[in-house]
JSON list of C-alpha atoms in Angstrom, two decimals:
[
{"chain": "A", "resi": 1118, "resn": "UNK", "atom": "CA", "xyz": [172.62, 153.44, 115.86]},
{"chain": "A", "resi": 1119, "resn": "UNK", "atom": "CA", "xyz": [169.50, 152.42, 113.95]},
{"chain": "A", "resi": 1120, "resn": "UNK", "atom": "CA", "xyz": [167.06, 149.87, 115.41]},
{"chain": "A", "resi": 1121, "resn": "UNK", "atom": "CA", "xyz": [164.33, 148.70, 113.04]},
{"chain": "A", "resi": 1122, "resn": "UNK", "atom": "CA", "xyz": [161.40, 146.30, 113.38]},
{"chain": "A", "resi": 1123, "resn": "UNK", "atom": "CA", "xyz": [160.61, 145.18, 109.83]},
{"chain": "A", "resi": 1124, "resn": "UNK", "atom": "CA", "xyz": [158.35, 142.66, 108.11]},
{"chain": "A", "resi": 1125, "resn": "UNK", "atom": "CA", "xyz": [158.10, 140.95, 104.74]},
{"chain": "A", "resi": 1126, "resn": "UNK", "atom": "CA", "xyz": [154.56, 140.20, 103.56]},
{"chain": "A", "resi": 1127, "resn": "UNK", "atom": "CA", "xyz": [153.30, 137.88, 100.82]},
{"chain": "A", "resi": 1128, "resn": "UNK", "atom": "CA", "xyz": [151.80, 140.29, 98.24]},
{"chain": "A", "resi": 1129, "resn": "UNK", "atom": "CA", "xyz": [148.88, 138.02, 97.29]},
{"chain": "A", "resi": 1130, "resn": "UNK", "atom": "CA", "xyz": [147.27, 137.87, 100.71]},
{"chain": "A", "resi": 1131, "resn": "UNK", "atom": "CA", "xyz": [149.36, 140.07, 103.05]},
{"chain": "A", "resi": 1132, "resn": "UNK", "atom": "CA", "xyz": [150.51, 137.06, 105.07]},
{"chain": "A", "resi": 1133, "resn": "UNK", "atom": "CA", "xyz": [153.60, 137.98, 107.10]},
{"chain": "A", "resi": 1134, "resn": "UNK", "atom": "CA", "xyz": [156.54, 135.81, 106.02]},
{"chain": "A", "resi": 1135, "resn": "UNK", "atom": "CA", "xyz": [159.43, 137.26, 108.01]},
{"chain": "A", "resi": 1136, "resn": "UNK", "atom": "CA", "xyz": [159.67, 139.63, 110.93]},
{"chain": "A", "resi": 1137, "resn": "UNK", "atom": "CA", "xyz": [162.96, 140.79, 112.37]},
{"chain": "A", "resi": 1138, "resn": "UNK", "atom": "CA", "xyz": [164.35, 143.42, 114.64]},
{"chain": "A", "resi": 1139, "resn": "UNK", "atom": "CA", "xyz": [167.69, 144.62, 113.31]},
{"chain": "A", "resi": 1140, "resn": "UNK", "atom": "CA", "xyz": [170.26, 146.92, 114.84]},
{"chain": "A", "resi": 1141, "resn": "UNK", "atom": "CA", "xyz": [172.95, 148.70, 112.86]},
{"chain": "A", "resi": 1142, "resn": "UNK", "atom": "CA", "xyz": [175.71, 151.01, 114.02]},
{"chain": "A", "resi": 1143, "resn": "UNK", "atom": "CA", "xyz": [177.82, 153.49, 112.14]},
{"chain": "A", "resi": 1144, "resn": "UNK", "atom": "CA", "xyz": [180.91, 155.10, 113.60]},
{"chain": "A", "resi": 1145, "resn": "UNK", "atom": "CA", "xyz": [181.40, 158.82, 113.35]},
{"chain": "A", "resi": 1146, "resn": "UNK", "atom": "CA", "xyz": [184.78, 160.53, 113.19]},
{"chain": "A", "resi": 1147, "resn": "UNK", "atom": "CA", "xyz": [186.27, 161.26, 116.62]},
{"chain": "A", "resi": 1148, "resn": "UNK", "atom": "CA", "xyz": [186.00, 164.72, 118.05]},
{"chain": "A", "resi": 1149, "resn": "UNK", "atom": "CA", "xyz": [183.21, 167.23, 117.86]},
{"chain": "A", "resi": 1150, "resn": "UNK", "atom": "CA", "xyz": [180.22, 166.09, 115.82]},
{"chain": "A", "resi": 1151, "resn": "UNK", "atom": "CA", "xyz": [179.68, 168.17, 112.72]},
{"chain": "A", "resi": 1152, "resn": "UNK", "atom": "CA", "xyz": [176.19, 168.24, 111.18]},
{"chain": "A", "resi": 1153, "resn": "UNK", "atom": "CA", "xyz": [177.66, 167.72, 107.70]},
{"chain": "A", "resi": 1154, "resn": "UNK", "atom": "CA", "xyz": [178.79, 164.22, 108.76]},
{"chain": "A", "resi": 1155, "resn": "UNK", "atom": "CA", "xyz": [175.30, 163.03, 109.64]},
{"chain": "A", "resi": 1156, "resn": "UNK", "atom": "CA", "xyz": [173.83, 162.46, 106.14]},
{"chain": "A", "resi": 1157, "resn": "UNK", "atom": "CA", "xyz": [176.61, 160.03, 105.19]},
{"chain": "A", "resi": 1158, "resn": "UNK", "atom": "CA", "xyz": [176.19, 158.16, 108.48]},
{"chain": "A", "resi": 1159, "resn": "UNK", "atom": "CA", "xyz": [172.43, 157.86, 108.00]},
{"chain": "A", "resi": 1160, "resn": "UNK", "atom": "CA", "xyz": [172.98, 156.76, 104.41]},
{"chain": "A", "resi": 1161, "resn": "UNK", "atom": "CA", "xyz": [175.33, 153.99, 105.54]},
{"chain": "A", "resi": 1162, "resn": "UNK", "atom": "CA", "xyz": [172.80, 152.81, 108.14]},
{"chain": "A", "resi": 1163, "resn": "UNK", "atom": "CA", "xyz": [169.96, 152.67, 105.64]},
{"chain": "A", "resi": 1164, "resn": "UNK", "atom": "CA", "xyz": [172.20, 150.89, 103.14]},
{"chain": "A", "resi": 1165, "resn": "UNK", "atom": "CA", "xyz": [172.92, 148.19, 105.74]},
{"chain": "A", "resi": 1166, "resn": "UNK", "atom": "CA", "xyz": [169.19, 147.87, 106.39]},
{"chain": "A", "resi": 1167, "resn": "UNK", "atom": "CA", "xyz": [168.36, 147.58, 102.69]},
{"chain": "A", "resi": 1168, "resn": "UNK", "atom": "CA", "xyz": [171.02, 144.88, 102.22]},
{"chain": "A", "resi": 1169, "resn": "UNK", "atom": "CA", "xyz": [169.59, 142.91, 105.15]},
{"chain": "A", "resi": 1170, "resn": "UNK", "atom": "CA", "xyz": [166.02, 143.14, 103.86]},
{"chain": "A", "resi": 1171, "resn": "UNK", "atom": "CA", "xyz": [167.14, 142.27, 100.33]},
{"chain": "A", "resi": 1172, "resn": "UNK", "atom": "CA", "xyz": [168.88, 139.12, 101.58]},
{"chain": "A", "resi": 1173, "resn": "UNK", "atom": "CA", "xyz": [165.77, 138.10, 103.53]},
{"chain": "A", "resi": 1174, "resn": "UNK", "atom": "CA", "xyz": [163.57, 138.59, 100.45]},
{"chain": "A", "resi": 1175, "resn": "UNK", "atom": "CA", "xyz": [165.93, 136.38, 98.41]},
{"chain": "A", "resi": 1176, "resn": "UNK", "atom": "CA", "xyz": [165.71, 133.67, 101.07]},
{"chain": "A", "resi": 1177, "resn": "UNK", "atom": "CA", "xyz": [161.91, 133.84, 101.03]},
{"chain": "A", "resi": 1178, "resn": "UNK", "atom": "CA", "xyz": [161.80, 133.72, 97.22]},
{"chain": "A", "resi": 1179, "resn": "UNK", "atom": "CA", "xyz": [164.09, 130.68, 97.18]},
{"chain": "A", "resi": 1180, "resn": "UNK", "atom": "CA", "xyz": [161.96, 128.99, 99.85]},
{"chain": "A", "resi": 1181, "resn": "UNK", "atom": "CA", "xyz": [158.77, 129.62, 97.87]},
{"chain": "A", "resi": 1182, "resn": "UNK", "atom": "CA", "xyz": [160.40, 128.41, 94.65]},
{"chain": "A", "resi": 1183, "resn": "UNK", "atom": "CA", "xyz": [161.65, 125.19, 96.28]},
{"chain": "A", "resi": 1184, "resn": "UNK", "atom": "CA", "xyz": [158.24, 124.58, 97.88]},
{"chain": "A", "resi": 1185, "resn": "UNK", "atom": "CA", "xyz": [156.49, 125.12, 94.54]},
{"chain": "A", "resi": 1186, "resn": "UNK", "atom": "CA", "xyz": [158.92, 122.81, 92.74]},
{"chain": "A", "resi": 1187, "resn": "UNK", "atom": "CA", "xyz": [158.37, 120.08, 95.34]},
{"chain": "A", "resi": 1188, "resn": "UNK", "atom": "CA", "xyz": [154.61, 120.13, 94.79]}
]
């Protein structure tokens, strides 16, 4: 399990735009844990995190674009 507190900032002035706490889980094969299985599990967890952050950035970019277009 990976629990992450992450933020998205506006680059121009470092204003926080989004803050979330996300939790991701990755199943391991049943039986005795083998160290060789850990890198793939960590990779899957970080992939899930990157997809979540990427989606949040897209939402923020669309929000900014729609706000700019309305002005």
